[in-house]
Amino acid sequence: MAKKIVAGNWKMNKNLQEGIELAKELNEALTADKPNCGVIICTPFIHLAKVSEIINHNVINLGAENCADKEVGAFTGEVSAEMVKSTGAEYVILGHSERREYYNETPEILKEKVDIALANGLQVIFCIGESLAQREANEQNAVVKAELEGSVFHLTEEQFKNIVIAYEPIWAIGTGKTATAEQAEEIHAYIRSVVAEKYGKAVADETSILYGGSCKASNAPELFAKPNIDGGLIGGASLKTADFKGIIDAWKK
Ligand code: PGA
C-alpha cells in the first residue's frame, strides 16, 4: 500500500514572520491531534531553516518548492538541492505547472533537477497534469505519460521509490474547479498502470499518487476515498491551519 500524504504548497505566500506563525500553529495542532497520514509543508526557500527548527519532523516533514538544475557555483540567485537539504528539509516539489509555464522549465531541465535532488538525499514530489485544452481534446493520459517519461522514468527502481507523484490538472489549480473524484480516480489509476508497466506492480502499488487542484476539507473525503488517490497537494487551503488540518483529518473519516 502506498503511503498516504497531505502536502501543502505555500507558493509565494507568507513573509517570514507569517510563515513561522503558521508552522507553529500547525505543529501545535498536529502534536495535540496526531495525523493518520504523512504531512509535508513545502515553503519558500527563506522559510526553510527556521521552520525546520520549529516543527517536529516525526509529525510534519518539510519541503522546498523548487531547486536549481545545477549542483553548485556561479548561478546568481539560485538555490541548490544541497542547500535545501542542509536546512533540514526532506522533500522538494519539482515540475509544478506554474514553474513549467512561467519559468519555462522543460522536461530536460526537470530531469536534471530530479537527479540532483535525489543525489542530495531529497525526496521529490513530481507534478504532472494536463491543461484545459488538452483535457478537452482527451489528451490527458498521453500528457501525463509523456511528463513521467520525460523527467523520471530514466531512474532506477531504487531511485524511483523516492518519487511521490502529484497529479494536478492545470484547469483545477487555484480555480475553485476540482476534478470530480471519478475523473481524478480514472487518471490516477492510469498513472499507476504506467508506473507498473515501467517498474512493475509492486513498485506501482507503493507509489504515492496525490491529487492537487482546489482540494479542500469539503471535497477531500470523497477524493481520498478512491483507491488510487493517496492524498493531496494543497495550495490555497494550506495557508490556514484550520483549512489544512481539515484536509489532513479527511484520512480519519
Ligand atoms: P490549489 O493549488 O490547491 O490552490 O488549487 C494546488 C497546487 O498548485 O499545488
Short mmCIF file of C-alpha atoms and ligand atoms in Angstrom, two decimals:
data_model
loop_
_atom_site.label_atom_id
_atom_site.label_comp_id
_atom_site.label_asym_id
_atom_site.label_seq_id
_atom_site.Cartn_x
_atom_site.Cartn_y
_atom_site.Cartn_z
CA MET A 1 0.00 0.00 0.00
CA ALA A 2 1.22 3.47 -0.85
CA LYS A 3 1.84 5.92 1.97
CA LYS A 4 -0.99 8.41 2.48
CA ILE A 5 0.22 12.01 2.35
CA VAL A 6 -1.20 15.50 2.60
CA ALA A 7 1.33 18.07 1.39
CA GLY A 8 0.98 21.85 1.47
CA ASN A 9 2.45 24.10 -1.20
CA TRP A 10 2.61 27.63 0.17
CA LYS A 11 3.74 29.04 -3.20
CA MET A 12 4.80 32.72 -2.97
CA ASN A 13 2.73 33.49 0.12
CA LYS A 14 3.61 34.43 3.72
CA ASN A 15 6.52 36.60 4.80
CA LEU A 16 8.99 35.05 7.24
CA GLN A 17 7.09 36.03 10.38
CA GLU A 18 3.76 34.86 8.97
CA GLY A 19 5.31 31.60 7.84
CA ILE A 20 6.80 30.94 11.27
CA GLU A 21 3.43 31.64 12.84
CA LEU A 22 1.65 29.21 10.51
CA ALA A 23 4.25 26.48 11.05
CA LYS A 24 3.99 26.89 14.84
CA GLU A 25 0.21 26.71 14.77
CA LEU A 26 0.18 23.65 12.56
CA ASN A 27 2.84 21.93 14.64
CA GLU A 28 0.81 22.51 17.80
CA ALA A 29 -2.43 21.35 16.21
CA LEU A 30 -0.89 18.14 14.85
CA THR A 31 1.07 17.38 18.01
CA ALA A 32 -2.16 17.60 20.01
CA ASP A 33 -4.15 15.58 17.47
CA LYS A 34 -1.82 13.24 15.59
CA PRO A 35 -2.48 12.82 11.86
CA ASN A 36 -3.32 9.49 10.24
CA CYS A 37 -1.14 10.29 7.23
CA GLY A 38 2.20 11.80 6.34
CA VAL A 39 2.10 15.60 6.41
CA ILE A 40 4.55 17.76 4.44
CA ILE A 41 4.73 21.53 4.22
CA CYS A 42 6.57 23.00 1.25
CA THR A 43 7.60 26.57 1.86
CA PRO A 44 9.56 29.32 0.13
CA PHE A 45 13.34 28.90 0.47
CA ILE A 46 13.73 31.67 3.01
CA HIS A 47 11.41 29.92 5.48
CA LEU A 48 13.04 26.51 5.41
CA ALA A 49 15.78 26.81 8.04
CA LYS A 50 13.53 28.48 10.63
CA VAL A 51 10.53 26.26 10.00
CA SER A 52 12.74 23.20 10.21
CA GLU A 53 13.66 24.14 13.79
CA ILE A 54 10.04 24.73 14.77
CA ILE A 55 8.37 21.58 13.53
CA ASN A 56 8.52 18.09 14.98
CA HIS A 57 9.83 16.16 11.99
CA ASN A 58 8.20 12.98 13.30
CA VAL A 59 4.84 14.61 12.60
CA ILE A 60 5.49 17.14 9.84
CA ASN A 61 8.07 16.89 7.08
CA LEU A 62 9.47 19.89 5.29
CA GLY A 63 9.97 20.55 1.61
CA ALA A 64 11.09 23.26 -0.79
CA GLU A 65 9.02 24.34 -3.79
CA ASN A 66 11.91 24.19 -6.25
CA CYS A 67 15.66 23.77 -6.51
CA ALA A 68 18.36 24.56 -9.06
CA ASP A 69 19.22 22.41 -12.06
CA LYS A 70 22.93 22.84 -11.26
CA GLU A 71 24.94 21.39 -8.37
CA VAL A 72 26.94 24.42 -7.23
CA GLY A 73 28.72 27.52 -8.45
CA ALA A 74 28.21 30.81 -10.26
CA PHE A 75 24.42 30.79 -10.70
CA THR A 76 23.34 34.04 -9.11
CA GLY A 77 20.02 33.82 -7.31
CA GLU A 78 19.67 30.05 -7.49
CA VAL A 79 19.28 27.67 -4.54
CA SER A 80 20.80 24.20 -4.82
CA ALA A 81 19.36 20.88 -3.68
CA GLU A 82 22.27 20.54 -1.27
CA MET A 83 21.38 23.90 0.32
CA VAL A 84 17.75 22.81 0.63
CA LYS A 85 18.81 19.57 2.29
CA SER A 86 21.11 21.42 4.71
CA THR A 87 18.11 23.29 6.17
CA GLY A 88 16.60 20.03 7.39
CA ALA A 89 14.12 19.74 4.52
CA GLU A 90 13.32 16.24 3.31
CA TYR A 91 11.38 16.96 0.12
CA VAL A 92 11.28 19.21 -2.92
CA ILE A 93 8.42 19.87 -5.32
CA LEU A 94 9.53 19.67 -8.95
CA GLY A 95 7.60 20.03 -12.18
CA HIS A 96 4.81 22.21 -10.85
CA SER A 97 2.80 23.58 -13.77
CA GLU A 98 3.47 27.15 -12.63
CA ARG A 99 7.22 26.53 -12.97
CA ARG A 100 6.79 24.75 -16.29
CA GLU A 101 4.63 27.56 -17.64
CA TYR A 102 6.02 30.80 -16.15
CA TYR A 103 9.70 29.81 -15.83
CA ASN A 104 9.98 27.65 -18.94
CA GLU A 105 11.05 24.52 -17.11
CA THR A 106 11.31 21.85 -19.78
CA PRO A 107 11.29 18.07 -19.23
CA GLU A 108 15.08 18.09 -19.71
CA ILE A 109 15.62 20.76 -17.05
CA LEU A 110 13.30 18.89 -14.69
CA LYS A 111 15.19 15.68 -15.30
CA GLU A 112 18.39 17.43 -14.18
CA LYS A 113 16.65 18.78 -11.09
CA VAL A 114 15.23 15.37 -10.21
CA ASP A 115 18.67 13.75 -10.49
CA ILE A 116 20.36 16.40 -8.37
CA ALA A 117 17.60 16.38 -5.74
CA LEU A 118 17.81 12.59 -5.35
CA ALA A 119 21.61 12.65 -5.30
CA ASN A 120 21.37 15.04 -2.36
CA GLY A 121 19.00 12.84 -0.40
CA LEU A 122 15.80 14.74 -1.05
CA GLN A 123 12.55 13.01 -1.95
CA VAL A 124 10.76 14.54 -4.92
CA ILE A 125 7.10 15.45 -5.22
CA PHE A 126 6.89 15.38 -9.00
CA CYS A 127 3.91 17.21 -10.51
CA ILE A 128 2.17 16.27 -13.73
CA GLY A 129 -1.14 17.29 -15.28
CA GLU A 130 -2.87 18.49 -18.38
CA SER A 131 -4.25 21.88 -19.44
CA LEU A 132 -7.92 22.52 -20.12
CA ALA A 133 -7.37 22.38 -23.90
CA GLN A 134 -5.58 19.05 -23.55
CA ARG A 135 -8.40 17.67 -21.37
CA GLU A 136 -10.99 18.85 -23.89
CA ALA A 137 -9.02 17.09 -26.64
CA ASN A 138 -8.95 13.96 -24.43
CA GLU A 139 -5.14 14.03 -24.38
CA GLN A 140 -4.73 13.87 -20.59
CA ASN A 141 -3.37 10.31 -20.49
CA ALA A 142 -0.78 10.98 -23.19
CA VAL A 143 0.27 14.22 -21.46
CA VAL A 144 0.88 12.70 -18.03
CA LYS A 145 2.66 9.68 -19.51
CA ALA A 146 4.99 11.93 -21.53
CA GLU A 147 5.71 14.04 -18.43
CA LEU A 148 6.75 10.94 -16.49
CA GLU A 149 8.81 9.59 -19.39
CA GLY A 150 10.48 12.96 -19.89
CA SER A 151 11.76 13.51 -16.37
CA VAL A 152 11.53 10.49 -14.03
CA PHE A 153 11.34 7.22 -15.98
CA HIS A 154 15.11 7.17 -16.54
CA LEU A 155 15.51 6.50 -12.80
CA THR A 156 16.40 3.09 -11.42
CA GLU A 157 13.76 1.29 -9.40
CA GLU A 158 15.60 2.15 -6.17
CA GLN A 159 15.71 5.83 -7.11
CA PHE A 160 12.09 5.87 -8.23
CA LYS A 161 11.00 4.81 -4.74
CA ASN A 162 11.87 8.38 -3.67
CA ILE A 163 9.33 9.90 -6.03
CA VAL A 164 5.86 10.98 -4.95
CA ILE A 165 3.65 11.79 -7.92
CA ALA A 166 1.20 14.69 -7.75
CA TYR A 167 -1.46 14.75 -10.44
CA GLU A 168 -2.64 18.34 -10.80
CA PRO A 169 -4.91 19.19 -13.70
CA ILE A 170 -3.90 22.76 -14.59
CA TRP A 171 -7.53 23.76 -15.06
CA ALA A 172 -8.24 22.91 -11.41
CA ILE A 173 -5.33 24.78 -9.79
CA GLY A 174 -6.46 27.83 -7.86
CA THR A 175 -9.65 27.99 -9.91
CA GLY A 176 -12.10 26.50 -7.43
CA LYS A 177 -12.83 23.92 -10.11
CA THR A 178 -11.94 20.46 -8.79
CA ALA A 179 -11.74 17.36 -10.91
CA THR A 180 -14.58 15.10 -9.80
CA ALA A 181 -13.46 12.22 -7.65
CA GLU A 182 -14.32 9.91 -10.58
CA GLN A 183 -12.24 11.95 -13.05
CA ALA A 184 -9.32 12.00 -10.65
CA GLU A 185 -9.58 8.29 -9.84
CA GLU A 186 -9.66 7.38 -13.53
CA ILE A 187 -6.41 9.16 -14.34
CA HIS A 188 -4.73 8.14 -11.07
CA ALA A 189 -5.45 4.50 -11.97
CA TYR A 190 -3.95 5.16 -15.39
CA ILE A 191 -0.84 6.79 -13.86
CA ARG A 192 -0.39 3.78 -11.57
CA SER A 193 -0.68 1.44 -14.56
CA VAL A 194 2.01 3.41 -16.42
CA VAL A 195 4.30 3.16 -13.37
CA ALA A 196 3.54 -0.59 -13.20
CA GLU A 197 4.47 -1.04 -16.87
CA LYS A 198 7.80 0.64 -16.20
CA TYR A 199 8.74 -0.57 -12.69
CA GLY A 200 6.36 -3.45 -12.01
CA LYS A 201 3.20 -3.74 -9.94
CA ALA A 202 4.90 -3.88 -6.53
CA VAL A 203 6.61 -0.52 -7.04
CA ALA A 204 3.45 0.99 -8.54
CA ASP A 205 1.38 -0.13 -5.55
CA GLU A 206 3.88 1.54 -3.21
CA THR A 207 3.96 4.84 -5.15
CA SER A 208 2.01 7.65 -3.51
CA ILE A 209 -0.09 9.47 -6.11
CA LEU A 210 -1.52 12.73 -4.76
CA TYR A 211 -4.30 14.82 -6.25
CA GLY A 212 -3.91 18.58 -6.44
CA GLY A 213 -6.15 21.37 -7.65
CA SER A 214 -8.70 23.17 -5.46
CA CYS A 215 -8.64 20.36 -2.91
CA LYS A 216 -10.26 21.44 0.35
CA ALA A 217 -11.74 19.96 3.53
CA SER A 218 -15.16 19.67 1.89
CA ASN A 219 -14.06 17.59 -1.13
CA ALA A 220 -11.06 15.77 0.34
CA PRO A 221 -13.02 12.87 1.91
CA GLU A 222 -14.62 11.95 -1.41
CA LEU A 223 -11.32 12.22 -3.30
CA PHE A 224 -9.30 10.31 -0.68
CA ALA A 225 -11.89 7.52 -0.59
CA LYS A 226 -10.84 6.48 -4.09
CA PRO A 227 -8.45 3.53 -4.21
CA ASN A 228 -5.81 5.23 -6.34
CA ILE A 229 -5.79 8.62 -4.63
CA ASP A 230 -3.22 8.57 -1.84
CA GLY A 231 -3.68 12.13 -0.63
CA GLY A 232 -3.38 15.69 -1.83
CA LEU A 233 -1.03 18.50 -2.78
CA ILE A 234 -2.72 21.56 -1.40
CA GLY A 235 -2.15 25.19 -2.41
CA GLY A 236 -4.64 27.78 -1.17
CA ALA A 237 -6.08 25.62 1.59
CA SER A 238 -2.63 25.00 3.11
CA LEU A 239 -2.31 28.64 4.15
CA LYS A 240 -4.63 28.39 7.16
CA THR A 241 -4.19 25.80 9.89
CA ALA A 242 -7.90 25.00 10.20
CA ASP A 243 -8.31 24.51 6.44
CA PHE A 244 -5.20 22.37 6.09
CA LYS A 245 -5.98 20.30 9.17
CA GLY A 246 -9.50 19.77 7.83
CA ILE A 247 -7.95 18.05 4.80
CA ILE A 248 -5.50 16.04 6.93
CA ASP A 249 -8.43 14.87 9.05
CA ALA A 250 -10.13 13.51 5.93
CA TRP A 251 -7.89 10.47 6.48
CA LYS A 252 -9.63 9.88 9.81
CA LYS A 253 -13.10 9.55 8.25
P1 PGA B 1 -4.64 24.93 -5.17
O1 PGA B 1 -3.16 24.63 -5.70
O2 PGA B 1 -4.92 23.93 -4.06
O3 PGA B 1 -4.61 26.34 -4.69
O4 PGA B 1 -5.57 24.72 -6.34
C1 PGA B 1 -2.66 23.34 -5.77
C2 PGA B 1 -1.24 23.36 -6.28
O5 PGA B 1 -0.94 24.12 -7.22
O6 PGA B 1 -0.36 22.63 -5.77
#
